[in-house]
Short mmCIF file of C-alpha atoms and ligand atoms in Angstrom, two decimals:
data_model
loop_
_atom_site.label_atom_id
_atom_site.label_comp_id
_atom_site.label_asym_id
_atom_site.label_seq_id
_atom_site.Cartn_x
_atom_site.Cartn_y
_atom_site.Cartn_z
CA MET A 1 50.11 131.37 51.94
CA SER A 2 49.79 132.90 55.38
CA ILE A 3 52.80 133.79 57.48
CA ILE A 4 52.40 130.67 59.64
CA ASP A 5 52.44 128.31 56.62
CA LYS A 6 56.20 128.47 56.39
CA ILE A 7 59.06 126.46 57.74
CA ARG A 8 60.86 128.40 60.45
CA TYR A 9 63.86 127.59 62.57
CA PRO A 10 63.58 129.22 66.02
CA TRP A 11 67.26 128.43 66.73
CA GLU A 12 69.75 129.35 64.03
CA VAL A 13 72.66 127.51 65.56
CA PRO A 14 72.82 124.08 67.19
CA PRO A 15 74.16 123.44 70.70
CA ARG A 16 77.92 123.11 70.89
CA GLU A 17 79.54 119.82 71.83
CA GLY A 18 78.82 119.00 75.49
CA GLU A 19 76.22 121.76 75.77
CA ALA A 20 72.42 121.79 75.69
CA VAL A 21 69.74 124.21 74.56
CA GLU A 22 66.38 124.22 76.37
CA VAL A 23 63.81 124.16 73.53
CA ALA A 24 60.78 123.93 75.82
CA GLU A 25 60.26 123.66 79.55
CA GLY A 26 62.16 120.57 80.72
CA VAL A 27 63.27 119.59 77.20
CA LEU A 28 66.96 119.81 76.32
CA TRP A 29 68.38 119.55 72.82
CA MET A 30 71.91 118.22 72.41
CA ARG A 31 74.07 116.91 69.61
CA LEU A 32 76.55 114.13 69.11
CA PRO A 33 79.02 113.98 66.22
CA LEU A 34 78.92 111.35 63.45
CA PRO A 35 81.95 110.53 61.28
CA MET A 36 79.99 110.84 58.01
CA ALA A 37 78.74 113.42 55.52
CA LEU A 38 75.73 113.89 57.82
CA ASP A 39 78.01 114.79 60.72
CA HIS A 40 75.66 114.93 63.69
CA VAL A 41 72.59 113.42 65.35
CA ASN A 42 70.21 115.29 67.63
CA ILE A 43 69.37 113.86 71.01
CA TYR A 44 66.86 115.13 73.55
CA ALA A 45 66.65 114.82 77.31
CA LEU A 46 63.30 115.28 79.04
CA ASP A 47 63.11 116.08 82.71
CA ASP A 48 61.17 113.52 84.75
CA GLY A 49 61.91 115.19 88.08
CA ASP A 50 64.11 112.56 89.69
CA GLY A 51 65.84 111.64 86.44
CA TRP A 52 65.82 111.95 82.67
CA THR A 53 64.24 110.27 79.71
CA ILE A 54 66.51 110.59 76.70
CA VAL A 55 65.39 110.21 73.10
CA ASP A 56 68.06 108.55 70.90
CA THR A 57 71.70 108.16 71.81
CA GLY A 58 74.29 108.65 69.04
CA PHE A 59 76.89 106.13 67.85
CA ASP A 60 78.80 104.07 70.34
CA SER A 61 82.34 105.45 70.21
CA LYS A 62 84.90 106.62 72.76
CA ARG A 63 84.18 110.18 71.68
CA SER A 64 80.38 109.82 72.12
CA ARG A 65 80.79 108.28 75.57
CA ALA A 66 83.14 111.10 76.59
CA ILE A 67 80.65 113.74 75.40
CA TRP A 68 77.82 111.95 77.23
CA ARG A 69 79.86 112.10 80.45
CA VAL A 70 80.28 115.84 79.99
CA LEU A 71 76.54 116.19 79.35
CA LEU A 72 75.65 114.07 82.39
CA ASP A 73 77.82 116.16 84.71
CA GLY A 74 76.92 119.47 83.08
CA PRO A 75 73.54 120.21 81.45
CA LEU A 76 71.94 117.06 82.93
CA SER A 77 73.18 118.18 86.37
CA GLY A 78 74.11 114.75 87.65
CA LYS A 79 70.55 113.38 87.61
CA PRO A 80 70.34 109.80 86.36
CA ILE A 81 69.11 108.69 82.96
CA ARG A 82 66.30 106.33 83.85
CA ARG A 83 64.81 105.68 80.46
CA VAL A 84 66.12 105.59 76.88
CA ILE A 85 63.58 105.94 74.09
CA VAL A 86 64.86 104.89 70.68
CA THR A 87 62.89 106.12 67.66
CA HIS A 88 64.26 103.56 65.17
CA HIS A 89 66.95 100.92 64.82
CA HIS A 90 69.60 102.90 62.94
CA PRO A 91 72.99 103.00 64.70
CA ASP A 92 73.14 106.80 65.16
CA HIS A 93 69.94 106.48 67.22
CA VAL A 94 70.33 103.15 69.04
CA GLY A 95 74.15 103.09 69.34
CA LEU A 96 74.47 103.62 73.09
CA ALA A 97 71.15 102.20 74.29
CA GLY A 98 72.82 99.02 75.56
CA TRP A 99 75.44 101.09 77.39
CA PHE A 100 72.76 103.07 79.21
CA GLN A 101 70.96 99.85 80.10
CA LYS A 102 74.00 97.98 81.31
CA ASP A 103 76.11 100.69 82.94
CA PHE A 104 73.39 103.09 84.14
CA GLY A 105 70.45 100.75 84.80
CA ALA A 106 68.21 102.64 82.34
CA SER A 107 65.26 100.92 80.70
CA LEU A 108 64.98 100.82 76.92
CA TRP A 109 61.67 101.73 75.28
CA THR A 110 61.30 101.23 71.55
CA THR A 111 59.20 99.44 68.94
CA ARG A 112 59.44 95.68 68.64
CA THR A 113 60.80 95.83 65.09
CA ALA A 114 63.39 98.44 66.03
CA TRP A 115 64.60 96.33 68.93
CA LEU A 116 64.71 93.08 66.96
CA PHE A 117 66.47 94.68 64.00
CA ALA A 118 69.04 96.49 66.14
CA ARG A 119 69.82 93.43 68.21
CA MET A 120 70.00 91.13 65.18
CA LEU A 121 72.39 93.46 63.36
CA GLN A 122 74.49 94.11 66.47
CA LEU A 123 75.10 90.35 66.75
CA ASP A 124 75.63 89.80 63.02
CA GLU A 125 79.30 90.73 62.75
CA GLN A 126 80.96 89.97 59.43
CA ALA A 127 84.62 90.30 58.42
CA LEU A 128 83.67 90.30 54.72
CA PRO A 129 80.38 90.97 52.94
CA ARG A 130 78.08 87.97 52.77
CA GLN A 131 77.53 86.19 49.47
CA GLU A 132 73.89 87.38 49.46
CA THR A 133 75.02 90.98 49.83
CA LEU A 134 77.48 90.68 46.93
CA GLU A 135 74.78 89.09 44.80
CA PHE A 136 72.45 91.95 45.76
CA TYR A 137 75.08 94.52 44.71
CA ARG A 138 75.24 92.73 41.34
CA ARG A 139 71.46 92.99 41.01
CA CYS A 140 71.75 96.74 41.63
CA GLY A 141 74.38 97.09 38.90
CA MET A 142 76.98 98.40 41.33
CA ASP A 143 79.96 100.17 39.76
CA GLU A 144 82.62 97.52 39.02
CA GLU A 145 85.46 99.31 40.79
CA ILE A 146 83.42 99.86 43.95
CA PHE A 147 82.17 96.27 43.84
CA ASN A 148 85.73 94.94 43.68
CA GLU A 149 86.77 97.10 46.62
CA ARG A 150 83.81 96.11 48.74
CA ARG A 151 84.06 92.36 48.16
CA SER A 152 87.44 92.23 49.93
CA GLU A 153 86.84 94.85 52.65
CA ARG A 154 85.30 94.68 56.10
CA PRO A 155 81.74 95.93 55.58
CA PHE A 156 79.93 98.43 57.78
CA ASN A 157 79.15 96.48 60.95
CA PHE A 158 76.61 97.52 63.58
CA ALA A 159 78.89 96.02 66.23
CA ASP A 160 81.52 98.67 65.42
CA VAL A 161 79.22 101.55 66.42
CA VAL A 162 76.45 99.95 68.49
CA ALA A 163 77.09 98.77 72.05
CA PRO A 164 76.04 95.19 72.94
CA MET A 165 72.34 95.07 73.71
CA PRO A 166 71.24 93.13 76.79
CA LEU A 167 67.95 91.23 76.76
CA GLY A 168 64.88 93.16 77.73
CA PHE A 169 63.06 96.19 76.42
CA ARG A 170 59.68 97.85 76.78
CA ARG A 171 57.57 97.80 73.64
CA ILE A 172 56.12 101.01 72.16
CA LYS A 173 53.28 100.69 69.67
CA GLN A 174 50.77 102.68 67.62
CA ASP A 175 48.28 104.73 69.72
CA ASP A 176 50.12 104.22 73.01
CA THR A 177 50.09 107.22 75.30
CA ILE A 178 53.34 107.56 77.18
CA HIS A 179 54.13 110.07 79.91
CA PHE A 180 57.60 111.60 80.08
CA GLY A 181 59.09 115.06 80.42
CA GLY A 182 55.92 116.27 82.16
CA ARG A 183 53.76 115.64 79.09
CA ASP A 184 51.58 112.94 77.58
CA TRP A 185 52.74 111.77 74.14
CA VAL A 186 50.72 109.79 71.63
CA VAL A 187 52.74 107.36 69.54
CA HIS A 188 52.35 107.26 65.78
CA ILE A 189 54.34 104.71 63.84
CA GLY A 190 56.01 105.56 60.55
CA ASN A 191 57.70 103.35 57.97
CA GLY A 192 59.90 103.71 54.90
CA HIS A 193 63.11 105.15 56.39
CA ALA A 194 63.15 102.40 58.99
CA PRO A 195 60.46 99.80 59.71
CA GLU A 196 58.22 100.63 62.69
CA HIS A 197 59.76 104.02 63.42
CA ALA A 198 58.17 105.69 66.47
CA THR A 199 57.15 109.35 66.56
CA PHE A 200 55.76 111.13 69.64
CA TRP A 201 53.08 113.83 69.58
CA SER A 202 52.51 115.80 72.78
CA THR A 203 48.86 116.21 73.76
CA ASP A 204 49.78 118.84 76.37
CA ASP A 205 51.60 121.34 74.17
CA ASN A 206 52.98 121.77 70.66
CA LEU A 207 55.98 119.40 70.71
CA VAL A 208 56.63 116.54 68.30
CA LEU A 209 59.57 114.16 68.64
CA SER A 210 59.88 112.96 65.07
CA GLY A 211 63.18 111.02 64.83
CA ASP A 212 64.08 110.70 61.14
CA GLN A 213 60.45 110.30 60.04
CA ILE A 214 59.99 114.06 59.67
CA LEU A 215 63.19 116.03 59.01
CA PRO A 216 63.63 119.58 57.76
CA SER A 217 65.93 120.53 54.85
CA ILE A 218 67.23 117.00 54.07
CA SER A 219 65.41 113.91 52.86
CA SER A 220 65.50 110.77 54.98
CA ASN A 221 67.24 107.92 53.16
CA ILE A 222 64.81 105.34 51.84
CA GLY A 223 66.66 102.19 50.90
CA VAL A 224 66.26 98.58 49.86
CA TYR A 225 68.76 96.09 51.26
CA ALA A 226 69.75 92.46 50.76
CA THR A 227 67.64 91.59 53.82
CA GLU A 228 64.46 92.28 51.84
CA PRO A 229 65.36 92.88 48.19
CA GLU A 230 61.75 93.06 46.95
CA ALA A 231 60.66 95.65 49.53
CA ASP A 232 58.80 98.82 48.52
CA PRO A 233 59.78 101.32 51.24
CA VAL A 234 58.77 104.27 49.04
CA ALA A 235 55.14 103.09 49.31
CA ASP A 236 55.60 102.71 53.07
CA TRP A 237 57.08 106.21 53.26
CA LEU A 238 54.30 107.84 51.26
CA GLU A 239 51.62 106.05 53.29
CA SER A 240 53.26 107.22 56.52
CA CYS A 241 53.55 110.82 55.32
CA GLU A 242 49.89 110.95 54.28
CA ARG A 243 48.77 109.41 57.58
CA LEU A 244 51.00 111.53 59.83
CA SER A 245 49.98 114.69 57.93
CA GLN A 246 46.63 114.46 59.71
CA TYR A 247 48.32 115.24 63.01
CA ALA A 248 50.60 117.99 61.74
CA ARG A 249 49.89 121.59 62.71
CA SER A 250 51.74 124.70 61.66
CA ASP A 251 52.44 125.76 65.26
CA GLN A 252 54.09 122.51 66.29
CA LEU A 253 57.76 122.56 67.21
CA VAL A 254 59.21 119.50 65.51
CA LEU A 255 62.26 118.01 67.20
CA GLY A 256 63.88 115.70 64.67
CA GLY A 257 66.91 113.43 64.60
CA HIS A 258 69.00 115.72 62.40
CA LYS A 259 69.32 119.40 61.44
CA LEU A 260 67.37 122.10 63.33
CA PRO A 261 64.08 122.11 65.28
CA PHE A 262 61.41 123.75 63.16
CA THR A 263 57.81 124.89 62.94
CA GLY A 264 55.69 124.46 59.81
CA ALA A 265 55.04 120.71 59.95
CA THR A 266 52.07 120.86 57.57
CA VAL A 267 54.18 122.46 54.84
CA ARG A 268 57.05 120.08 55.44
CA MET A 269 54.84 116.97 55.23
CA ARG A 270 53.48 118.17 51.89
CA GLN A 271 57.04 118.76 50.63
CA LEU A 272 58.14 115.28 51.71
CA ILE A 273 55.31 113.73 49.71
CA ASP A 274 55.78 115.98 46.66
CA ASN A 275 59.55 115.39 46.59
CA HIS A 276 59.08 111.66 46.13
CA HIS A 277 56.35 112.02 43.53
CA GLY A 278 58.67 114.38 41.64
CA ALA A 279 61.57 111.93 41.89
CA LEU A 280 59.39 109.06 40.66
CA GLU A 281 58.25 111.09 37.64
CA ARG A 282 61.83 111.99 36.67
CA LEU A 283 62.90 108.38 37.17
CA GLU A 284 60.09 107.05 35.00
CA LYS A 285 61.19 109.31 32.12
CA HIS A 286 64.77 108.10 32.60
CA LEU A 287 63.53 104.51 32.06
CA GLU A 288 62.60 105.02 28.40
CA THR A 289 65.70 102.88 27.99
CA GLY A 290 66.37 100.01 30.38
CA ARG A 291 68.54 101.01 33.36
CA THR A 292 70.02 99.44 36.48
CA ALA A 293 69.84 101.10 39.91
CA GLY A 294 73.47 102.19 39.47
CA GLU A 295 72.43 104.07 36.31
CA CYS A 296 69.65 106.07 37.95
CA PHE A 297 71.46 108.63 40.12
CA ALA A 298 71.08 111.59 37.74
CA PRO A 299 67.26 111.85 37.81
CA LEU A 300 67.06 111.19 41.57
CA PHE A 301 69.81 113.27 43.13
CA LYS A 302 70.53 116.91 42.45
CA ARG A 303 74.19 116.50 43.26
CA GLN A 304 77.25 114.52 42.28
CA ILE A 305 77.41 111.18 44.10
CA ASP A 306 80.89 110.55 45.47
CA LYS A 307 82.27 107.30 46.84
CA ALA A 308 81.25 108.13 50.41
CA SER A 309 77.58 108.46 49.47
CA TYR A 310 77.52 105.79 46.73
CA GLY A 311 76.08 103.04 48.94
CA LEU A 312 73.19 105.17 50.23
CA ALA A 313 72.47 106.45 46.71
CA LEU A 314 72.38 102.91 45.30
CA VAL A 315 69.89 101.55 47.87
CA GLU A 316 67.73 104.66 47.43
CA ALA A 317 67.75 104.29 43.63
CA LEU A 318 66.65 100.66 43.94
CA ALA A 319 63.89 101.68 46.37
CA HIS A 320 62.40 104.04 43.78
CA LEU A 321 62.82 101.48 40.99
CA ASN A 322 61.16 98.78 43.10
CA HIS A 323 58.25 101.16 43.66
CA LEU A 324 57.73 101.75 39.94
CA TYR A 325 57.98 97.98 39.41
CA HIS A 326 55.45 97.14 42.14
CA VAL A 327 52.89 99.71 40.97
CA GLY A 328 53.19 98.37 37.43
CA SER A 329 54.91 101.39 35.84
CA ALA A 330 58.18 99.57 35.10
CA SER A 331 59.19 96.09 34.04
CA ARG A 332 62.20 94.25 35.42
CA THR A 333 64.45 91.80 33.58
CA LEU A 334 67.72 90.15 34.50
CA ARG A 335 70.64 91.24 32.34
CA GLU A 336 73.57 88.92 31.44
CA ASP A 337 75.73 90.50 34.17
CA ARG A 338 73.00 89.50 36.73
CA SER A 339 71.81 93.09 37.24
CA TRP A 340 68.14 94.05 37.21
CA LEU A 341 67.22 96.18 34.24
CA PHE A 342 64.16 98.35 34.80
CA GLN A 343 62.20 99.81 31.91
CA LYS A 344 59.15 102.05 31.68
CA ILE A 345 55.95 100.31 30.64
CA SER A 346 54.29 102.61 28.14
ZN1 ZN B 1 69.40 109.27 61.77
#
């Protein structure tokens, strides 16, 4: 392995709240806090001369808006945000897009699926979990105590952390070339973490804006939800990783949605693929006896799953089980308690 075939982090520490780090000419890296185990999201501002294009926005909260105001007056030197690019529909990325559209007159550029999903979920406010969601939790074999808590609690609602989204967006799609921040960027679409997730590959220098499709040091959550219980996002993820690997170069500076900017994209892409193949192998062994998704944390996660991460772990476990089921490595039967029992086909 040569010296360049390594993952390196040119900046050891992230920008402080309300501050920015220039990672390339005209490209600022900033952070917004998240009230979760993963406690931050990266956002980028690219200088368009008379204004900025920003990539992703953070949650909508009083605190985020206050930090944005500090950023606008400080590092962004009072120039307007004219365009918001959203990589995928998750709330830490799309949260304030509607605010920038409505209050600042910015235009929103994102994929069609990201826009539709974000807007649908923003409007779909529920005081209690839907019947379909509870039934889906049953299918996953959710822990009884957690199930009983969740059935009577207000669920996670997009509307709580995503600003209302006005009508109107500009569609981004595969192979588009978009000009912002003084560079041309080719769009490559990824899937698996979020459907139709946009990534941007500069053709003028070595920058990649990867959202959560390519992250260093942590794995992007790959989950199955009640919206599409039979989905196989692990297959989508692996297909995306293999396809995007073709464009990865060791000298690229990858600017992702979380953690630190890094170089060594070719190594990282290989790791992302290998990690899931490894997880699937361990899971398959674990299915010598029939198991529900709730009984599959040990082979998949190298850490204790606490209550705060239980939901993400459960949807990720089902995603890997669905994959084994769809490729014909596992069978699926319905147990008396209405949970799906997966078992290795030998
Ligand atoms: Zn994210």
